Amino acid sequence: MAVPKRKMSRANTRSRRAQWKTSAPVLVACNNRACRQPKLQHVACPHCGTYDGRQVVQPA
Amino acid sequence: MPKPTKGARLGGSPAHERLLLANLATSLFEHGRIQTTEAKAKRLKPLAERLITKAKRGDLHNRREVLKVIRNKDVLHKLFAEIAPLFAERDGGYTRIIKTMPRKGDNAKMAVIELVRERTVTAEAEKARGTKFAKDAEAAAEQAPAEESTTAAEAKAEESTEAAAEQAEKKDEKKDES
């Protein structure tokens, strides 16, 4: 089985990990006129619990 | 070469996957809507709809076929007696998946899968049209004799005007009273 010959330096490890980035989620305003809170697309609104004009889940 | 099943593989083995899906289907028919992960919901949808199609046929053979998956006989009876008639005028698309917020803990994509209880647009339109036509027919049936009687009364009134104006006035008064 292939094994590393050398210990990887901290610099190399850290430069690799420097590329791990997060991105902000894309949010849209809720379609429910009474709500209008920002929410994820194609997902039931966590504030009012509606999706496509239908009550889907109970809001927290 | 057989075409692989669409969607994610669930569980650790084919038997585990079958049991998972069977339990999910049983829960769905028992409760009408269940919250699960998006991957499981997407695998469950075709299975549940096949079972409902079998339940709509409703004979003994299909009942035994469904019993291979839904082993709870209470749920089996509910599926055949309550859920299948609900979808009598719907051709497929018996379930609906709506995505919900990711799960706390492992951030897994979650979804709600539920039985579609609304009536189809075509069914509602046909019902509406049927009642409208029925109303039209009733209204026409009622109007036809009514119109004849009114025309007859008018004709009488005209004759009376020709004969004597005073009598016609009296008749008009009677009409108003009546």
PDB file of C-alpha atoms in Angstrom:
ATOM      1  CA  MET A   1       0.000   0.000   0.000  1.00  0.00           C
ATOM      2  CA  ALA A   2       1.271   3.479  -0.868  1.00  0.00           C
ATOM      3  CA  VAL A   3       2.204   5.574   2.160  1.00  0.00           C
ATOM      4  CA  PRO A   4       3.486   9.191   2.466  1.00  0.00           C
ATOM      5  CA  LYS A   5       7.273   9.380   2.546  1.00  0.00           C
ATOM      6  CA  ARG A   6       7.476  12.773   4.312  1.00  0.00           C
ATOM      7  CA  LYS A   7       5.581  14.518   7.049  1.00  0.00           C
ATOM      8  CA  MET A   8       3.416  17.301   5.567  1.00  0.00           C
ATOM      9  CA  SER A   9       4.542  20.725   6.774  1.00  0.00           C
ATOM     10  CA  ARG A  10       2.177  22.949   8.751  1.00  0.00           C
ATOM     11  CA  ALA A  11       2.461  25.515   5.949  1.00  0.00           C
ATOM     12  CA  ASN A  12       1.317  23.015   3.325  1.00  0.00           C
ATOM     13  CA  THR A  13      -1.530  21.803   5.515  1.00  0.00           C
ATOM     14  CA  ARG A  14      -2.631  25.333   6.251  1.00  0.00           C
ATOM     15  CA  SER A  15      -2.410  26.486   2.635  1.00  0.00           C
ATOM     16  CA  ARG A  16      -4.624  23.535   1.633  1.00  0.00           C
ATOM     17  CA  ARG A  17      -7.121  24.316   4.346  1.00  0.00           C
ATOM     18  CA  ALA A  18      -7.104  28.011   3.408  1.00  0.00           C
ATOM     19  CA  GLN A  19      -9.183  27.043   0.383  1.00  0.00           C
ATOM     20  CA  TRP A  20     -12.048  25.745   2.547  1.00  0.00           C
ATOM     21  CA  LYS A  21     -14.583  28.537   2.255  1.00  0.00           C
ATOM     22  CA  THR A  22     -18.204  28.976   3.097  1.00  0.00           C
ATOM     23  CA  SER A  23     -20.687  30.841   0.963  1.00  0.00           C
ATOM     24  CA  ALA A  24     -23.760  32.712   2.117  1.00  0.00           C
ATOM     25  CA  PRO A  25     -27.046  30.961   1.224  1.00  0.00           C
ATOM     26  CA  VAL A  26     -29.192  32.644  -1.422  1.00  0.00           C
ATOM     27  CA  LEU A  27     -32.304  34.005   0.275  1.00  0.00           C
ATOM     28  CA  VAL A  28     -35.524  35.296  -1.243  1.00  0.00           C
ATOM     29  CA  ALA A  29     -38.511  37.047   0.316  1.00  0.00           C
ATOM     30  CA  CYS A  30     -41.337  34.729   1.352  1.00  0.00           C
ATOM     31  CA  ASN A  31     -44.252  34.656  -1.111  1.00  0.00           C
ATOM     32  CA  ASN A  32     -46.739  34.945   1.741  1.00  0.00           C
ATOM     33  CA  ARG A  33     -47.713  38.639   1.795  1.00  0.00           C
ATOM     34  CA  ALA A  34     -48.199  38.607   5.534  1.00  0.00           C
ATOM     35  CA  CYS A  35     -44.672  37.213   6.053  1.00  0.00           C
ATOM     36  CA  ARG A  36     -42.120  38.500   3.488  1.00  0.00           C
ATOM     37  CA  GLN A  37     -39.265  37.145   5.603  1.00  0.00           C
ATOM     38  CA  PRO A  38     -36.068  36.025   3.833  1.00  0.00           C
ATOM     39  CA  LYS A  39     -36.049  32.259   3.243  1.00  0.00           C
ATOM     40  CA  LEU A  40     -34.278  29.595   1.197  1.00  0.00           C
ATOM     41  CA  GLN A  41     -35.594  28.995  -2.306  1.00  0.00           C
ATOM     42  CA  HIS A  42     -37.793  25.939  -2.992  1.00  0.00           C
ATOM     43  CA  VAL A  43     -38.113  25.368   0.759  1.00  0.00           C
ATOM     44  CA  ALA A  44     -41.141  25.882   3.007  1.00  0.00           C
ATOM     45  CA  CYS A  45     -40.814  29.196   4.858  1.00  0.00           C
ATOM     46  CA  PRO A  46     -39.528  28.612   8.418  1.00  0.00           C
ATOM     47  CA  HIS A  47     -41.251  31.790   9.670  1.00  0.00           C
ATOM     48  CA  CYS A  48     -44.825  31.242   8.493  1.00  0.00           C
ATOM     49  CA  GLY A  49     -44.623  27.548   7.496  1.00  0.00           C
ATOM     50  CA  THR A  50     -46.235  28.027   4.074  1.00  0.00           C
ATOM     51  CA  TYR A  51     -45.111  26.909   0.646  1.00  0.00           C
ATOM     52  CA  ASP A  52     -46.938  27.738  -2.590  1.00  0.00           C
ATOM     53  CA  GLY A  53     -49.831  29.249  -0.633  1.00  0.00           C
ATOM     54  CA  ARG A  54     -50.279  26.082   1.421  1.00  0.00           C
ATOM     55  CA  GLN A  55     -49.611  25.599   5.146  1.00  0.00           C
ATOM     56  CA  VAL A  56     -46.932  22.896   5.213  1.00  0.00           C
ATOM     57  CA  VAL A  57     -45.261  22.950   8.634  1.00  0.00           C
ATOM     58  CA  GLN A  58     -45.994  24.623  11.947  1.00  0.00           C
ATOM     59  CA  PRO A  59     -43.697  27.638  12.361  1.00  0.00           C
ATOM     60  CA  ALA A  60     -41.330  27.383  15.310  1.00  0.00           C
TER      61      ALA A  60
ATOM     62  CA  MET B   1     -28.185  -4.738 -18.404  1.00  0.00           C
ATOM     63  CA  PRO B   2     -30.851  -3.788 -15.844  1.00  0.00           C
ATOM     64  CA  LYS B   3     -31.279  -0.075 -15.258  1.00  0.00           C
ATOM     65  CA  PRO B   4     -30.344   0.918 -11.692  1.00  0.00           C
ATOM     66  CA  THR B   5     -33.053   2.378  -9.471  1.00  0.00           C
ATOM     67  CA  LYS B   6     -33.103   6.163  -9.393  1.00  0.00           C
ATOM     68  CA  GLY B   7     -32.155   7.946  -6.215  1.00  0.00           C
ATOM     69  CA  ALA B   8     -29.944   7.286  -3.247  1.00  0.00           C
ATOM     70  CA  ARG B   9     -29.205   3.837  -1.799  1.00  0.00           C
ATOM     71  CA  LEU B  10     -30.563   3.613   1.719  1.00  0.00           C
ATOM     72  CA  GLY B  11     -29.417   1.519   4.652  1.00  0.00           C
ATOM     73  CA  GLY B  12     -26.581  -0.947   4.638  1.00  0.00           C
ATOM     74  CA  SER B  13     -27.975  -3.725   2.451  1.00  0.00           C
ATOM     75  CA  PRO B  14     -30.799  -4.366  -0.007  1.00  0.00           C
ATOM     76  CA  ALA B  15     -32.838  -6.021   2.760  1.00  0.00           C
ATOM     77  CA  HIS B  16     -32.300  -3.018   5.030  1.00  0.00           C
ATOM     78  CA  GLU B  17     -33.352  -0.693   2.206  1.00  0.00           C
ATOM     79  CA  ARG B  18     -36.534  -2.706   1.571  1.00  0.00           C
ATOM     80  CA  LEU B  19     -37.435  -2.616   5.265  1.00  0.00           C
ATOM     81  CA  LEU B  20     -36.733   1.125   5.525  1.00  0.00           C
ATOM     82  CA  LEU B  21     -38.950   1.895   2.550  1.00  0.00           C
ATOM     83  CA  ALA B  22     -41.680  -0.468   3.777  1.00  0.00           C
ATOM     84  CA  ASN B  23     -41.704   1.221   7.184  1.00  0.00           C
ATOM     85  CA  LEU B  24     -41.781   4.669   5.569  1.00  0.00           C
ATOM     86  CA  ALA B  25     -44.711   3.646   3.332  1.00  0.00           C
ATOM     87  CA  THR B  26     -46.598   2.197   6.320  1.00  0.00           C
ATOM     88  CA  SER B  27     -46.088   5.417   8.281  1.00  0.00           C
ATOM     89  CA  LEU B  28     -47.154   7.549   5.317  1.00  0.00           C
ATOM     90  CA  PHE B  29     -50.432   5.657   4.873  1.00  0.00           C
ATOM     91  CA  GLU B  30     -51.051   5.606   8.615  1.00  0.00           C
ATOM     92  CA  HIS B  31     -50.532   9.319   9.222  1.00  0.00           C
ATOM     93  CA  GLY B  32     -51.141  10.883   5.792  1.00  0.00           C
ATOM     94  CA  ARG B  33     -47.997  13.011   5.993  1.00  0.00           C
ATOM     95  CA  ILE B  34     -44.542  12.319   7.369  1.00  0.00           C
ATOM     96  CA  GLN B  35     -41.363  14.325   7.759  1.00  0.00           C
ATOM     97  CA  THR B  36     -38.222  12.544   6.609  1.00  0.00           C
ATOM     98  CA  THR B  37     -35.035  13.271   4.721  1.00  0.00           C
ATOM     99  CA  GLU B  38     -35.302  14.432   1.136  1.00  0.00           C
ATOM    100  CA  ALA B  39     -33.443  11.341  -0.153  1.00  0.00           C
ATOM    101  CA  LYS B  40     -35.819   8.959   1.622  1.00  0.00           C
ATOM    102  CA  ALA B  41     -38.872  10.944   0.511  1.00  0.00           C
ATOM    103  CA  LYS B  42     -37.704  10.780  -3.103  1.00  0.00           C
ATOM    104  CA  ARG B  43     -37.262   7.002  -2.876  1.00  0.00           C
ATOM    105  CA  LEU B  44     -40.595   6.567  -1.118  1.00  0.00           C
ATOM    106  CA  LYS B  45     -42.695   8.522  -3.642  1.00  0.00           C
ATOM    107  CA  PRO B  46     -42.706   5.970  -6.513  1.00  0.00           C
ATOM    108  CA  LEU B  47     -43.160   3.041  -4.121  1.00  0.00           C
ATOM    109  CA  ALA B  48     -46.123   4.663  -2.337  1.00  0.00           C
ATOM    110  CA  GLU B  49     -47.778   5.618  -5.632  1.00  0.00           C
ATOM    111  CA  ARG B  50     -47.415   2.057  -6.981  1.00  0.00           C
ATOM    112  CA  LEU B  51     -49.065   0.760  -3.813  1.00  0.00           C
ATOM    113  CA  ILE B  52     -51.954   3.236  -4.165  1.00  0.00           C
ATOM    114  CA  THR B  53     -52.439   2.164  -7.789  1.00  0.00           C
ATOM    115  CA  LYS B  54     -52.700  -1.436  -6.604  1.00  0.00           C
ATOM    116  CA  ALA B  55     -55.094  -0.390  -3.835  1.00  0.00           C
ATOM    117  CA  LYS B  56     -57.302   1.377  -6.403  1.00  0.00           C
ATOM    118  CA  ARG B  57     -57.709  -1.910  -8.296  1.00  0.00           C
ATOM    119  CA  GLY B  58     -58.737  -3.331  -4.939  1.00  0.00           C
ATOM    120  CA  ASP B  59     -59.028  -7.078  -5.690  1.00  0.00           C
ATOM    121  CA  LEU B  60     -57.634  -9.921  -3.593  1.00  0.00           C
ATOM    122  CA  HIS B  61     -54.531 -10.421  -5.723  1.00  0.00           C
ATOM    123  CA  ASN B  62     -53.518  -6.776  -5.450  1.00  0.00           C
ATOM    124  CA  ARG B  63     -54.270  -6.825  -1.725  1.00  0.00           C
ATOM    125  CA  ARG B  64     -51.809  -9.699  -1.339  1.00  0.00           C
ATOM    126  CA  GLU B  65     -49.245  -7.912  -3.485  1.00  0.00           C
ATOM    127  CA  VAL B  66     -49.506  -4.814  -1.264  1.00  0.00           C
ATOM    128  CA  LEU B  67     -49.343  -7.017   1.831  1.00  0.00           C
ATOM    129  CA  LYS B  68     -45.802  -7.947   0.767  1.00  0.00           C
ATOM    130  CA  VAL B  69     -44.788  -4.352   1.602  1.00  0.00           C
ATOM    131  CA  ILE B  70     -47.378  -3.093   4.110  1.00  0.00           C
ATOM    132  CA  ARG B  71     -47.420  -5.844   6.711  1.00  0.00           C
ATOM    133  CA  ASN B  72     -49.614  -3.957   9.176  1.00  0.00           C
ATOM    134  CA  LYS B  73     -53.154  -5.126   8.417  1.00  0.00           C
ATOM    135  CA  ASP B  74     -54.800  -2.087  10.006  1.00  0.00           C
ATOM    136  CA  VAL B  75     -52.854   0.190   7.685  1.00  0.00           C
ATOM    137  CA  LEU B  76     -53.550  -2.164   4.767  1.00  0.00           C
ATOM    138  CA  HIS B  77     -57.293  -1.910   5.427  1.00  0.00           C
ATOM    139  CA  LYS B  78     -57.071   1.885   5.727  1.00  0.00           C
ATOM    140  CA  LEU B  79     -55.188   2.048   2.425  1.00  0.00           C
ATOM    141  CA  PHE B  80     -57.798  -0.012   0.581  1.00  0.00           C
ATOM    142  CA  ALA B  81     -60.923   1.330   2.326  1.00  0.00           C
ATOM    143  CA  GLU B  82     -60.133   5.030   2.859  1.00  0.00           C
ATOM    144  CA  ILE B  83     -57.120   6.161   0.820  1.00  0.00           C
ATOM    145  CA  ALA B  84     -57.864   4.383  -2.483  1.00  0.00           C
ATOM    146  CA  PRO B  85     -61.382   5.906  -2.934  1.00  0.00           C
ATOM    147  CA  LEU B  86     -59.856   9.333  -2.238  1.00  0.00           C
ATOM    148  CA  PHE B  87     -57.814   9.007  -5.447  1.00  0.00           C
ATOM    149  CA  ALA B  88     -60.597   7.544  -7.607  1.00  0.00           C
ATOM    150  CA  GLU B  89     -60.540  10.446 -10.081  1.00  0.00           C
ATOM    151  CA  ARG B  90     -56.807  11.212  -9.890  1.00  0.00           C
ATOM    152  CA  ASP B  91     -54.493   9.526 -12.409  1.00  0.00           C
ATOM    153  CA  GLY B  92     -51.145   9.342 -10.655  1.00  0.00           C
ATOM    154  CA  GLY B  93     -49.312  11.965  -8.633  1.00  0.00           C
ATOM    155  CA  TYR B  94     -50.875  10.816  -5.377  1.00  0.00           C
ATOM    156  CA  THR B  95     -48.114  12.176  -3.158  1.00  0.00           C
ATOM    157  CA  ARG B  96     -46.437  15.532  -2.770  1.00  0.00           C
ATOM    158  CA  ILE B  97     -42.929  16.289  -1.491  1.00  0.00           C
ATOM    159  CA  ILE B  98     -42.227  19.732  -0.014  1.00  0.00           C
ATOM    160  CA  LYS B  99     -38.708  20.559   1.145  1.00  0.00           C
ATOM    161  CA  THR B 100     -38.292  21.988   4.617  1.00  0.00           C
ATOM    162  CA  MET B 101     -35.379  23.490   6.516  1.00  0.00           C
ATOM    163  CA  PRO B 102     -32.298  21.263   7.052  1.00  0.00           C
ATOM    164  CA  ARG B 103     -32.158  19.175  10.235  1.00  0.00           C
ATOM    165  CA  LYS B 104     -30.351  20.516  13.260  1.00  0.00           C
ATOM    166  CA  GLY B 105     -27.460  18.240  14.186  1.00  0.00           C
ATOM    167  CA  ASP B 106     -26.374  16.886  10.827  1.00  0.00           C
ATOM    168  CA  ASN B 107     -27.791  19.567   8.483  1.00  0.00           C
ATOM    169  CA  ALA B 108     -29.510  16.847   6.442  1.00  0.00           C
ATOM    170  CA  LYS B 109     -31.977  18.071   3.834  1.00  0.00           C
ATOM    171  CA  MET B 110     -35.456  17.411   5.178  1.00  0.00           C
ATOM    172  CA  ALA B 111     -38.796  17.174   3.421  1.00  0.00           C
ATOM    173  CA  VAL B 112     -42.455  16.552   4.144  1.00  0.00           C
ATOM    174  CA  ILE B 113     -44.143  13.886   1.997  1.00  0.00           C
ATOM    175  CA  GLU B 114     -47.942  13.820   2.125  1.00  0.00           C
ATOM    176  CA  LEU B 115     -50.953  12.363   0.343  1.00  0.00           C
ATOM    177  CA  VAL B 116     -52.544  14.874  -2.037  1.00  0.00           C
ATOM    178  CA  ARG B 117     -56.074  15.317  -0.684  1.00  0.00           C
ATOM    179  CA  GLU B 118     -57.178  18.159  -2.961  1.00  0.00           C
ATOM    180  CA  ARG B 119     -59.525  17.286  -5.797  1.00  0.00           C
ATOM    181  CA  THR B 120     -58.086  17.501  -9.317  1.00  0.00           C
ATOM    182  CA  VAL B 121     -58.769  20.621 -11.376  1.00  0.00           C
ATOM    183  CA  THR B 122     -60.499  18.606 -14.097  1.00  0.00           C
ATOM    184  CA  ALA B 123     -62.743  16.881 -11.537  1.00  0.00           C
ATOM    185  CA  GLU B 124     -63.757  20.227 -10.049  1.00  0.00           C
ATOM    186  CA  ALA B 125     -64.363  21.713 -13.493  1.00  0.00           C
ATOM    187  CA  GLU B 126     -66.517  18.760 -14.532  1.00  0.00           C
ATOM    188  CA  LYS B 127     -68.511  18.995 -11.319  1.00  0.00           C
ATOM    189  CA  ALA B 128     -68.969  22.738 -11.756  1.00  0.00           C
ATOM    190  CA  ARG B 129     -70.007  22.294 -15.371  1.00  0.00           C
ATOM    191  CA  GLY B 130     -72.430  19.519 -14.425  1.00  0.00           C
ATOM    192  CA  THR B 131     -74.182  21.632 -11.818  1.00  0.00           C
ATOM    193  CA  LYS B 132     -74.296  24.619 -14.175  1.00  0.00           C
ATOM    194  CA  PHE B 133     -75.869  22.519 -16.932  1.00  0.00           C
ATOM    195  CA  ALA B 134     -78.322  21.019 -14.461  1.00  0.00           C
ATOM    196  CA  LYS B 135     -79.256  24.529 -13.283  1.00  0.00           C
ATOM    197  CA  ASP B 136     -79.680  25.740 -16.874  1.00  0.00           C
ATOM    198  CA  ALA B 137     -81.952  22.799 -17.652  1.00  0.00           C
ATOM    199  CA  GLU B 138     -84.049  23.428 -14.528  1.00  0.00           C
ATOM    200  CA  ALA B 139     -84.236  27.169 -15.231  1.00  0.00           C
ATOM    201  CA  ALA B 140     -85.262  26.548 -18.852  1.00  0.00           C
ATOM    202  CA  ALA B 141     -87.934  24.087 -17.710  1.00  0.00           C
ATOM    203  CA  GLU B 142     -89.261  26.643 -15.244  1.00  0.00           C
ATOM    204  CA  GLN B 143     -89.058  29.602 -17.617  1.00  0.00           C
ATOM    205  CA  ALA B 144     -90.798  27.937 -20.590  1.00  0.00           C
ATOM    206  CA  PRO B 145     -94.285  27.548 -18.972  1.00  0.00           C
ATOM    207  CA  ALA B 146     -93.893  30.860 -17.162  1.00  0.00           C
ATOM    208  CA  GLU B 147     -93.204  32.698 -20.421  1.00  0.00           C
ATOM    209  CA  GLU B 148     -96.188  31.048 -22.105  1.00  0.00           C
ATOM    210  CA  SER B 149     -98.498  32.138 -19.305  1.00  0.00           C
ATOM    211  CA  THR B 150     -97.185  35.711 -19.402  1.00  0.00           C
ATOM    212  CA  THR B 151     -97.549  35.924 -23.178  1.00  0.00           C
ATOM    213  CA  ALA B 152    -101.085  34.588 -22.859  1.00  0.00           C
ATOM    214  CA  ALA B 153    -101.884  37.196 -20.225  1.00  0.00           C
ATOM    215  CA  GLU B 154    -100.408  39.941 -22.422  1.00  0.00           C
ATOM    216  CA  ALA B 155    -102.465  38.760 -25.385  1.00  0.00           C
ATOM    217  CA  LYS B 156    -105.601  38.853 -23.241  1.00  0.00           C
ATOM    218  CA  ALA B 157    -104.662  42.309 -22.039  1.00  0.00           C
ATOM    219  CA  GLU B 158    -104.221  43.544 -25.640  1.00  0.00           C
ATOM    220  CA  GLU B 159    -107.613  42.114 -26.616  1.00  0.00           C
ATOM    221  CA  SER B 160    -109.182  43.807 -23.640  1.00  0.00           C
ATOM    222  CA  THR B 161    -107.555  47.171 -24.608  1.00  0.00           C
ATOM    223  CA  GLU B 162    -109.049  46.816 -28.032  1.00  0.00           C
ATOM    224  CA  ALA B 163    -112.435  45.986 -26.487  1.00  0.00           C
ATOM    225  CA  ALA B 164    -112.510  48.414 -23.582  1.00  0.00           C
ATOM    226  CA  ALA B 165    -109.777  50.520 -22.001  1.00  0.00           C
ATOM    227  CA  GLU B 166    -111.391  50.495 -18.603  1.00  0.00           C
ATOM    228  CA  GLN B 167    -111.525  46.706 -18.377  1.00  0.00           C
ATOM    229  CA  ALA B 168    -107.855  46.508 -19.343  1.00  0.00           C
ATOM    230  CA  GLU B 169    -106.962  48.928 -16.596  1.00  0.00           C
ATOM    231  CA  LYS B 170    -108.873  46.775 -14.130  1.00  0.00           C
ATOM    232  CA  LYS B 171    -107.052  43.661 -15.368  1.00  0.00           C
ATOM    233  CA  ASP B 172    -103.705  45.431 -15.039  1.00  0.00           C
ATOM    234  CA  GLU B 173    -104.609  46.350 -11.503  1.00  0.00           C
ATOM    235  CA  LYS B 174    -105.503  42.723 -10.826  1.00  0.00           C
ATOM    236  CA  LYS B 175    -102.171  41.655 -12.291  1.00  0.00           C
ATOM    237  CA  ASP B 176    -100.332  44.065 -10.054  1.00  0.00           C
ATOM    238  CA  GLU B 177    -102.223  42.740  -7.079  1.00  0.00           C
ATOM    239  CA  SER B 178    -101.583  39.140  -8.046  1.00  0.00           C
TER     240      SER B 178
END
